[in-house]
Amino acid sequence: MSRSRLASVLPDLAPWRSSRDFRLLFFQGAVTFFGSFMAMIALPLQIKHLTDSPLAVGAMGAVELVPLVVCGLYGGALADAVDRRRLILLTEAGLGVLALVLLVNSLLPHPLLWPLYVVAAGVSALTGLQRPALDSLMARIVPHDQLSAAAALNALRYQFGAIAGPALAGVVVAYAGYPSAYAVTVAGFAVSVVLCARLAPAPPVGGGERPSLRGIAEGARYAWGRPVLLGTYAVDLAAMFFAFPNAIFPFLADELDAVWALGLMYAAGAVGSLVLGLTSGWVSRVRRHGLLVVFGAAAWGLAIAAAGWFTAIWPVLLCLAVAGAGDMLSGLGRSTIWNQTIPEELRGRLAGIEVLSYSVGPQLGQVRAGTMAGWTGTRPAFWSGGLACVAAVALLAAALPKLVSYDADTDEDALRRRAAREAQPQGQPDPAGAAA
């Protein structure tokens, strides 16, 4: 392969070169994801160890749901009203405290069950407050024509953490115990807080306005009136609700007589995403991002369904890897559409709705998978959910044709956002991040 052709396939590093804050957030996210995935694997495993019940593991999604919904919406309004850097810093510190609670509980002679659910709810609440500020900051610190490349790099960073975290967590929990896994999580958040403190201030545009139900409703009305945005939310919500079986991975591993591969099961999706990310240079040239959303979500559902049909571990791992690639493809399309079309003054509130679309779905999906597995068995919970996902995505694509026909070069909102960004005077937050 020639050097020019190889460069067109490899990830586009333009955002990394142009923005100091992007580099800081990239490293911060890498550290946080690694530590968070350690806890994400250890927590359901500890609940399974204490209860041996798929319903108890699935219930973790139920206790996370309400805090995520409430705090996600409020966090969106807050991100448009306060300095986003300060909000990110405070919530990151709070997440570190909750990780410390998990560590202390795991060190007790007889660890308690209820703190695990309390911490899960607290993490959900703080994540809901933080994610709108993090997501809305990206469109400010990265040039408009580099948003697709930034989304690909962020996804690549996430997948590295999603591979290393679960794979190492399985080994750490098996050989060193839950305290060691939670200790790594605490250390990760300590480093992350230091990196967040170095970000440039990100005050609200126009001074901001006090968070209110009226402001949240304004953001919801904007999203409701944009079929393209509405389609991205709906497709992701459907895909995650019907085909997010992570909570029952431990039980599938038992059925396949492959407990040793549990960490690989959690990491397989990230491997597929990583392969796609490492060859994501072409994404910067795509204009029809709605097609990425639809095709990626459909591929995710088909692969999850196939994982439920196989009775050997290696085909299951391959299916999970293909599912991860489909999920990343859909995610790149969603992220690019959001950042290309949403005006700056509504970024926080719309990011709050984004949090609901890609976070509430997995929580509900855990409840669905755990409940279905308790009723019909583990493998039927996989294949029935995957097929339902494909059907739901097809129906949504037919009902929302503007999502499928979205073109970054002709969409009115994308052109308006591009013009606003190009007209931004020097010295504003975007160029400042690049010049630092």
Short mmCIF file of C-alpha atoms in Angstrom, two decimals:
data_model
loop_
_atom_site.label_atom_id
_atom_site.label_comp_id
_atom_site.label_asym_id
_atom_site.label_seq_id
_atom_site.Cartn_x
_atom_site.Cartn_y
_atom_site.Cartn_z
CA MET A 1 0.00 0.00 0.00
CA SER A 2 1.40 3.43 -0.97
CA ARG A 3 2.09 6.05 1.69
CA SER A 4 -0.70 8.34 0.44
CA ARG A 5 -3.23 5.49 0.41
CA LEU A 6 -2.17 4.40 3.89
CA ALA A 7 -2.55 7.97 5.16
CA SER A 8 -6.10 8.09 3.78
CA VAL A 9 -7.04 5.05 5.88
CA LEU A 10 -5.25 5.81 9.15
CA PRO A 11 -6.95 8.09 11.72
CA ASP A 12 -6.86 11.83 10.97
CA LEU A 13 -4.73 13.52 13.66
CA ALA A 14 -5.64 17.11 12.74
CA PRO A 15 -7.63 17.76 15.98
CA TRP A 16 -4.71 16.48 18.04
CA ARG A 17 -2.34 18.95 16.34
CA SER A 18 -4.67 21.96 16.38
CA SER A 19 -6.10 21.98 19.92
CA ARG A 20 -4.29 21.79 23.26
CA ASP A 21 -7.57 21.24 25.14
CA PHE A 22 -8.43 18.36 22.84
CA ARG A 23 -5.12 16.72 23.73
CA LEU A 24 -5.81 17.21 27.45
CA LEU A 25 -9.29 15.75 27.17
CA PHE A 26 -7.94 12.88 25.09
CA PHE A 27 -5.50 11.87 27.83
CA GLN A 28 -8.06 12.55 30.57
CA GLY A 29 -10.59 10.34 28.84
CA ALA A 30 -8.07 7.55 28.30
CA VAL A 31 -7.19 7.44 31.99
CA THR A 32 -10.81 7.70 33.12
CA PHE A 33 -12.08 5.07 30.72
CA PHE A 34 -9.42 2.60 31.81
CA GLY A 35 -10.22 3.02 35.50
CA SER A 36 -13.99 3.13 34.91
CA PHE A 37 -13.97 -0.09 32.93
CA MET A 38 -12.14 -1.80 35.78
CA ALA A 39 -15.05 -0.85 38.06
CA MET A 40 -17.64 -1.59 35.36
CA ILE A 41 -16.50 -5.22 35.26
CA ALA A 42 -15.85 -5.62 38.98
CA LEU A 43 -19.20 -4.18 40.11
CA PRO A 44 -21.59 -6.62 38.33
CA LEU A 45 -19.21 -9.48 39.13
CA GLN A 46 -19.33 -8.57 42.81
CA ILE A 47 -23.14 -8.39 42.71
CA LYS A 48 -23.21 -11.80 41.00
CA HIS A 49 -20.81 -13.15 43.63
CA LEU A 50 -23.02 -11.88 46.46
CA THR A 51 -26.40 -12.89 44.98
CA ASP A 52 -25.89 -15.37 42.08
CA SER A 53 -28.95 -13.79 40.44
CA PRO A 54 -29.24 -12.36 36.89
CA LEU A 55 -32.16 -10.21 38.07
CA ALA A 56 -29.98 -8.68 40.79
CA VAL A 57 -27.31 -7.82 38.22
CA GLY A 58 -29.90 -6.44 35.79
CA ALA A 59 -31.40 -4.35 38.61
CA MET A 60 -28.23 -2.27 38.58
CA GLY A 61 -29.55 -0.70 35.37
CA ALA A 62 -32.86 0.09 37.07
CA VAL A 63 -31.29 1.99 39.97
CA GLU A 64 -29.13 3.98 37.54
CA LEU A 65 -32.00 5.02 35.29
CA VAL A 66 -33.79 7.77 37.24
CA PRO A 67 -30.61 9.62 38.36
CA LEU A 68 -29.35 9.52 34.78
CA VAL A 69 -32.56 10.93 33.32
CA VAL A 70 -32.94 13.72 35.89
CA CYS A 71 -29.28 14.70 36.13
CA GLY A 72 -28.68 14.32 32.39
CA LEU A 73 -31.37 16.88 31.58
CA TYR A 74 -30.33 19.23 34.39
CA GLY A 75 -26.65 18.78 33.51
CA GLY A 76 -27.42 19.91 29.97
CA ALA A 77 -29.01 23.12 31.19
CA LEU A 78 -26.15 23.59 33.67
CA ALA A 79 -23.55 23.22 30.89
CA ASP A 80 -25.10 26.21 29.10
CA ALA A 81 -25.12 28.28 32.30
CA VAL A 82 -21.75 27.78 34.04
CA ASP A 83 -18.08 27.33 33.22
CA ARG A 84 -17.95 23.86 31.66
CA ARG A 85 -14.38 23.29 32.82
CA ARG A 86 -15.39 23.80 36.47
CA LEU A 87 -18.39 21.52 36.11
CA ILE A 88 -16.24 18.76 34.59
CA LEU A 89 -13.63 19.14 37.33
CA LEU A 90 -16.10 18.94 40.23
CA THR A 91 -18.00 15.95 38.89
CA GLU A 92 -14.79 14.09 38.12
CA ALA A 93 -13.71 14.58 41.73
CA GLY A 94 -17.10 13.28 42.90
CA LEU A 95 -16.72 10.15 40.78
CA GLY A 96 -13.36 9.56 42.41
CA VAL A 97 -14.98 9.72 45.86
CA LEU A 98 -17.58 7.13 44.83
CA ALA A 99 -14.80 4.84 43.57
CA LEU A 100 -13.20 5.19 47.00
CA VAL A 101 -16.47 4.03 48.60
CA LEU A 102 -16.36 0.87 46.47
CA LEU A 103 -12.78 0.28 47.56
CA VAL A 104 -13.61 0.67 51.27
CA ASN A 105 -16.66 -1.61 51.02
CA SER A 106 -14.64 -4.30 49.23
CA LEU A 107 -12.12 -4.28 52.09
CA LEU A 108 -14.76 -5.14 54.71
CA PRO A 109 -14.71 -8.70 56.08
CA HIS A 110 -18.22 -9.14 54.64
CA PRO A 111 -18.83 -6.59 51.85
CA LEU A 112 -22.36 -5.17 51.79
CA LEU A 113 -24.67 -5.33 48.78
CA TRP A 114 -26.62 -2.10 49.18
CA PRO A 115 -23.59 0.25 48.82
CA LEU A 116 -22.99 -1.21 45.37
CA TYR A 117 -26.43 -0.04 44.23
CA VAL A 118 -26.02 3.33 45.96
CA VAL A 119 -22.69 3.92 44.23
CA ALA A 120 -24.16 2.80 40.89
CA ALA A 121 -26.93 5.40 41.28
CA GLY A 122 -24.42 8.07 42.33
CA VAL A 123 -22.13 7.38 39.39
CA SER A 124 -25.15 7.61 37.09
CA ALA A 125 -26.13 10.98 38.58
CA LEU A 126 -22.65 12.50 38.32
CA THR A 127 -22.18 11.13 34.82
CA GLY A 128 -25.48 12.75 33.82
CA LEU A 129 -24.26 16.09 35.18
CA GLN A 130 -20.83 15.80 33.55
CA ARG A 131 -21.36 14.38 30.10
CA PRO A 132 -23.27 17.33 28.58
CA ALA A 133 -20.41 19.65 29.57
CA LEU A 134 -17.81 17.28 28.14
CA ASP A 135 -19.70 16.63 24.91
CA SER A 136 -20.66 20.26 24.31
CA LEU A 137 -17.07 21.38 24.87
CA MET A 138 -15.85 19.39 21.88
CA ALA A 139 -17.58 21.57 19.28
CA ARG A 140 -15.96 24.63 20.88
CA ILE A 141 -12.34 23.46 21.03
CA VAL A 142 -12.15 21.64 17.67
CA PRO A 143 -12.44 23.37 14.25
CA HIS A 144 -15.70 22.62 12.42
CA ASP A 145 -14.09 20.74 9.56
CA GLN A 146 -12.26 18.47 12.03
CA LEU A 147 -15.31 17.28 14.01
CA SER A 148 -15.56 13.91 12.26
CA ALA A 149 -11.85 13.28 12.86
CA ALA A 150 -12.23 14.30 16.51
CA ALA A 151 -15.16 11.89 16.93
CA ALA A 152 -13.08 9.07 15.46
CA LEU A 153 -10.11 9.81 17.73
CA ASN A 154 -12.33 10.00 20.81
CA ALA A 155 -13.95 6.71 19.89
CA LEU A 156 -10.50 5.16 19.35
CA ARG A 157 -9.40 6.33 22.78
CA TYR A 158 -12.55 4.88 24.31
CA GLN A 159 -11.97 1.53 22.64
CA PHE A 160 -8.40 1.25 23.94
CA GLY A 161 -9.81 1.67 27.44
CA ALA A 162 -12.67 -0.69 26.70
CA ILE A 163 -10.21 -3.40 25.65
CA ALA A 164 -7.52 -2.97 28.28
CA GLY A 165 -9.92 -2.24 31.17
CA PRO A 166 -12.18 -5.33 30.95
CA ALA A 167 -9.37 -7.68 29.92
CA LEU A 168 -7.18 -6.59 32.83
CA ALA A 169 -10.15 -6.34 35.22
CA GLY A 170 -11.00 -10.01 34.72
CA VAL A 171 -7.44 -10.98 35.60
CA VAL A 172 -7.19 -8.52 38.52
CA VAL A 173 -10.49 -9.64 40.07
CA ALA A 174 -9.65 -13.32 39.62
CA TYR A 175 -6.14 -13.15 41.07
CA ALA A 176 -5.99 -10.00 43.21
CA GLY A 177 -9.62 -9.47 44.22
CA TYR A 178 -12.12 -6.64 44.01
CA PRO A 179 -10.10 -4.17 46.17
CA SER A 180 -7.28 -4.10 43.63
CA ALA A 181 -9.67 -3.36 40.77
CA TYR A 182 -11.32 -0.53 42.68
CA ALA A 183 -7.92 0.85 43.72
CA VAL A 184 -6.98 1.20 40.05
CA THR A 185 -10.24 3.10 39.50
CA VAL A 186 -9.48 5.50 42.35
CA ALA A 187 -5.97 6.16 41.01
CA GLY A 188 -7.36 6.81 37.53
CA PHE A 189 -9.76 9.47 38.76
CA ALA A 190 -6.97 11.16 40.76
CA VAL A 191 -4.90 11.55 37.58
CA SER A 192 -7.95 12.67 35.62
CA VAL A 193 -8.71 15.48 38.07
CA VAL A 194 -5.20 16.85 37.61
CA LEU A 195 -5.61 16.87 33.82
CA CYS A 196 -9.07 18.50 33.99
CA ALA A 197 -7.63 21.28 36.14
CA ARG A 198 -5.31 22.27 33.25
CA LEU A 199 -8.15 22.88 30.78
CA ALA A 200 -8.80 26.44 29.69
CA PRO A 201 -11.90 28.10 31.21
CA ALA A 202 -15.05 27.57 29.13
CA PRO A 203 -17.61 30.17 30.25
CA PRO A 204 -21.11 30.10 28.73
CA VAL A 205 -21.79 32.04 25.53
CA GLY A 206 -23.40 35.41 26.27
CA GLY A 207 -22.99 34.92 30.02
CA GLY A 208 -25.49 32.05 30.09
CA GLU A 209 -28.82 31.90 31.86
CA ARG A 210 -29.92 30.25 35.06
CA PRO A 211 -30.83 26.55 34.55
CA SER A 212 -34.61 26.14 34.40
CA LEU A 213 -37.34 23.86 33.17
CA ARG A 214 -38.11 26.47 30.52
CA GLY A 215 -34.54 26.26 29.21
CA ILE A 216 -34.64 22.46 29.18
CA ALA A 217 -37.97 22.59 27.32
CA GLU A 218 -36.44 24.98 24.78
CA GLY A 219 -33.73 22.45 24.00
CA ALA A 220 -36.27 19.62 23.76
CA ARG A 221 -38.40 21.66 21.33
CA TYR A 222 -35.38 22.29 19.14
CA ALA A 223 -34.55 18.58 19.01
CA TRP A 224 -38.18 17.61 18.38
CA GLY A 225 -38.36 19.97 15.43
CA ARG A 226 -35.27 18.45 13.79
CA PRO A 227 -36.07 15.00 12.30
CA VAL A 228 -32.38 14.31 11.74
CA LEU A 229 -31.51 14.82 15.41
CA LEU A 230 -34.63 13.00 16.52
CA GLY A 231 -33.64 10.06 14.34
CA THR A 232 -30.16 9.79 15.86
CA TYR A 233 -31.63 9.69 19.36
CA ALA A 234 -34.35 7.18 18.48
CA VAL A 235 -32.09 4.77 16.58
CA ASP A 236 -29.52 4.65 19.37
CA LEU A 237 -32.16 4.26 22.07
CA ALA A 238 -33.80 1.36 20.20
CA ALA A 239 -30.47 -0.37 19.50
CA MET A 240 -29.35 -0.22 23.12
CA PHE A 241 -32.72 -1.15 24.63
CA PHE A 242 -33.17 -4.27 22.54
CA ALA A 243 -29.56 -5.40 22.12
CA PHE A 244 -27.39 -4.46 25.09
CA PRO A 245 -26.83 -7.78 26.93
CA ASN A 246 -23.65 -6.92 28.87
CA ALA A 247 -25.32 -7.53 32.23
CA ILE A 248 -25.80 -11.23 31.41
CA PHE A 249 -22.32 -11.88 30.01
CA PRO A 250 -21.32 -13.72 33.24
CA PHE A 251 -24.23 -16.14 32.78
CA LEU A 252 -23.47 -16.74 29.09
CA ALA A 253 -19.87 -17.47 30.04
CA ASP A 254 -21.14 -20.07 32.53
CA GLU A 255 -23.37 -21.72 29.90
CA LEU A 256 -20.50 -21.86 27.41
CA ASP A 257 -18.18 -23.30 30.07
CA ALA A 258 -15.85 -20.36 29.42
CA VAL A 259 -15.69 -18.37 32.63
CA TRP A 260 -12.05 -17.72 31.77
CA ALA A 261 -13.22 -15.70 28.74
CA LEU A 262 -15.53 -13.31 30.59
CA GLY A 263 -13.07 -10.43 30.31
CA LEU A 264 -12.67 -11.18 26.61
CA MET A 265 -16.44 -11.04 26.16
CA TYR A 266 -16.55 -7.55 27.63
CA ALA A 267 -13.56 -6.50 25.54
CA ALA A 268 -14.59 -8.10 22.23
CA GLY A 269 -16.90 -5.27 21.19
CA ALA A 270 -14.13 -2.79 21.83
CA VAL A 271 -11.75 -4.84 19.67
CA GLY A 272 -14.16 -4.54 16.73
CA SER A 273 -14.52 -0.83 17.35
CA LEU A 274 -10.77 -0.45 17.60
CA VAL A 275 -10.22 -2.10 14.22
CA LEU A 276 -12.72 0.28 12.68
CA GLY A 277 -11.14 3.22 14.49
CA LEU A 278 -7.65 2.39 13.29
CA THR A 279 -8.93 2.52 9.71
CA SER A 280 -11.17 5.57 10.20
CA GLY A 281 -9.34 8.02 7.95
CA TRP A 282 -12.14 7.68 5.39
CA VAL A 283 -14.71 9.04 7.89
CA SER A 284 -13.49 12.61 7.34
CA ARG A 285 -14.61 12.33 3.70
CA VAL A 286 -18.11 11.01 4.44
CA ARG A 287 -20.99 13.48 4.00
CA ARG A 288 -23.99 11.15 4.48
CA HIS A 289 -23.61 10.58 8.21
CA GLY A 290 -27.23 9.48 8.67
CA LEU A 291 -26.45 6.33 6.68
CA LEU A 292 -23.65 5.55 9.12
CA VAL A 293 -26.13 5.77 12.00
CA VAL A 294 -28.66 3.40 10.41
CA PHE A 295 -26.29 0.81 8.92
CA GLY A 296 -24.12 0.70 12.04
CA ALA A 297 -27.10 0.13 14.37
CA ALA A 298 -28.50 -2.61 12.12
CA ALA A 299 -25.11 -4.37 12.03
CA TRP A 300 -24.97 -4.18 15.83
CA GLY A 301 -28.35 -5.90 16.17
CA LEU A 302 -27.56 -8.65 13.69
CA ALA A 303 -24.27 -9.46 15.38
CA ILE A 304 -25.84 -9.59 18.87
CA ALA A 305 -28.52 -11.93 17.53
CA ALA A 306 -25.85 -14.18 16.01
CA ALA A 307 -23.97 -14.27 19.32
CA GLY A 308 -27.04 -15.85 20.90
CA TRP A 309 -27.18 -18.66 18.34
CA PHE A 310 -23.63 -20.01 18.76
CA THR A 311 -22.70 -22.54 21.44
CA ALA A 312 -18.91 -22.10 21.28
CA ILE A 313 -17.02 -19.20 22.78
CA TRP A 314 -14.86 -18.17 19.79
CA PRO A 315 -17.76 -17.53 17.35
CA VAL A 316 -19.50 -15.60 20.13
CA LEU A 317 -16.42 -13.41 20.61
CA LEU A 318 -16.25 -12.79 16.86
CA CYS A 319 -19.92 -11.75 16.79
CA LEU A 320 -19.37 -9.37 19.70
CA ALA A 321 -16.41 -7.84 17.85
CA VAL A 322 -18.55 -7.28 14.75
CA ALA A 323 -21.25 -5.73 16.97
CA GLY A 324 -18.67 -3.33 18.39
CA ALA A 325 -17.63 -2.22 14.91
CA GLY A 326 -21.27 -1.56 14.01
CA ASP A 327 -21.83 0.40 17.21
CA MET A 328 -18.78 2.58 16.55
CA LEU A 329 -19.89 3.23 12.97
CA SER A 330 -23.28 4.39 14.21
CA GLY A 331 -21.68 6.44 16.99
CA LEU A 332 -19.39 8.31 14.58
CA GLY A 333 -22.41 9.29 12.50
CA ARG A 334 -24.37 10.47 15.55
CA SER A 335 -21.53 12.48 17.05
CA THR A 336 -20.73 14.22 13.78
CA ILE A 337 -24.36 15.15 13.10
CA TRP A 338 -24.75 16.54 16.62
CA ASN A 339 -21.61 18.67 16.45
CA GLN A 340 -22.26 19.83 12.89
CA THR A 341 -25.84 21.01 13.38
CA ILE A 342 -26.49 22.17 16.97
CA PRO A 343 -25.96 25.91 17.72
CA GLU A 344 -23.49 26.77 20.47
CA GLU A 345 -26.07 28.39 22.77
CA LEU A 346 -28.03 25.11 22.90
CA ARG A 347 -25.09 22.71 22.94
CA GLY A 348 -25.33 21.90 26.65
CA ARG A 349 -29.06 21.24 26.69
CA LEU A 350 -28.94 19.15 23.54
CA ALA A 351 -25.94 17.28 24.95
CA GLY A 352 -28.16 16.47 27.94
CA ILE A 353 -30.66 14.87 25.59
CA GLU A 354 -27.77 13.06 23.91
CA VAL A 355 -26.77 11.61 27.28
CA LEU A 356 -30.27 10.21 27.64
CA SER A 357 -30.25 8.71 24.17
CA TYR A 358 -26.97 6.82 24.53
CA SER A 359 -27.01 6.18 28.27
CA VAL A 360 -30.62 5.46 29.18
CA GLY A 361 -30.77 2.86 26.40
CA PRO A 362 -28.01 0.68 27.91
CA GLN A 363 -29.57 0.96 31.39
CA LEU A 364 -32.95 -0.15 30.10
CA GLY A 365 -31.16 -2.75 27.99
CA GLN A 366 -29.59 -4.25 31.10
CA VAL A 367 -33.00 -4.51 32.75
CA ARG A 368 -34.50 -6.07 29.60
CA ALA A 369 -31.65 -8.54 29.19
CA GLY A 370 -31.64 -9.58 32.85
CA THR A 371 -35.42 -9.97 32.96
CA MET A 372 -35.55 -11.85 29.66
CA ALA A 373 -32.73 -14.15 30.73
CA GLY A 374 -34.58 -14.93 33.95
CA TRP A 375 -37.73 -15.85 32.00
CA THR A 376 -36.47 -17.60 28.87
CA GLY A 377 -32.77 -18.28 29.40
CA THR A 378 -29.58 -16.42 28.54
CA ARG A 379 -29.17 -17.24 24.85
CA PRO A 380 -32.78 -16.40 23.85
CA ALA A 381 -32.29 -13.03 25.56
CA PHE A 382 -29.44 -12.39 23.10
CA TRP A 383 -30.98 -13.44 19.78
CA SER A 384 -34.48 -12.10 20.41
CA GLY A 385 -33.12 -8.70 21.39
CA GLY A 386 -30.83 -8.54 18.37
CA LEU A 387 -33.63 -9.28 15.93
CA ALA A 388 -35.91 -6.75 17.64
CA CYS A 389 -33.13 -4.17 17.27
CA VAL A 390 -32.88 -4.71 13.50
CA ALA A 391 -36.65 -4.45 13.11
CA ALA A 392 -36.82 -1.24 15.17
CA VAL A 393 -34.00 0.40 13.20
CA ALA A 394 -35.68 -0.46 9.89
CA LEU A 395 -38.98 1.04 11.07
CA LEU A 396 -37.30 4.23 12.30
CA ALA A 397 -35.36 4.66 9.04
CA ALA A 398 -38.63 4.39 7.11
CA ALA A 399 -40.42 6.81 9.45
CA LEU A 400 -37.60 9.40 9.44
CA PRO A 401 -36.30 9.63 5.84
CA LYS A 402 -34.48 12.92 6.54
CA LEU A 403 -32.05 11.03 8.74
CA VAL A 404 -31.14 8.69 5.88
CA SER A 405 -30.82 11.57 3.39
CA TYR A 406 -28.76 13.86 5.69
CA ASP A 407 -25.85 15.47 3.81
CA ALA A 408 -23.36 17.71 5.62
CA ASP A 409 -22.87 19.82 2.47
CA THR A 410 -26.57 20.62 1.97
CA ASP A 411 -28.28 20.40 5.37
CA GLU A 412 -29.45 23.88 6.46
CA ASP A 413 -28.51 23.47 10.12
CA ALA A 414 -25.04 22.16 9.25
CA LEU A 415 -24.42 25.07 6.85
CA ARG A 416 -25.65 27.58 9.45
CA ARG A 417 -23.40 26.12 12.14
CA ARG A 418 -20.41 26.13 9.79
CA ALA A 419 -21.00 29.79 8.93
CA ALA A 420 -21.30 30.75 12.60
CA ARG A 421 -18.07 28.97 13.43
CA GLU A 422 -16.15 30.52 10.54
CA ALA A 423 -17.42 33.98 11.52
CA GLN A 424 -16.19 33.61 15.09
CA PRO A 425 -13.59 36.31 15.87
CA GLN A 426 -10.07 35.40 16.88
CA GLY A 427 -9.53 35.18 20.62
CA GLN A 428 -12.74 33.32 21.34
CA PRO A 429 -12.54 29.94 23.10
CA ASP A 430 -12.13 27.83 19.95
CA PRO A 431 -9.01 29.52 18.52
CA ALA A 432 -7.57 29.95 22.00
CA GLY A 433 -7.53 26.21 22.51
CA ALA A 434 -5.72 25.73 19.23
CA ALA A 435 -3.13 28.42 19.85
CA ALA A 436 -2.17 27.32 23.36
#
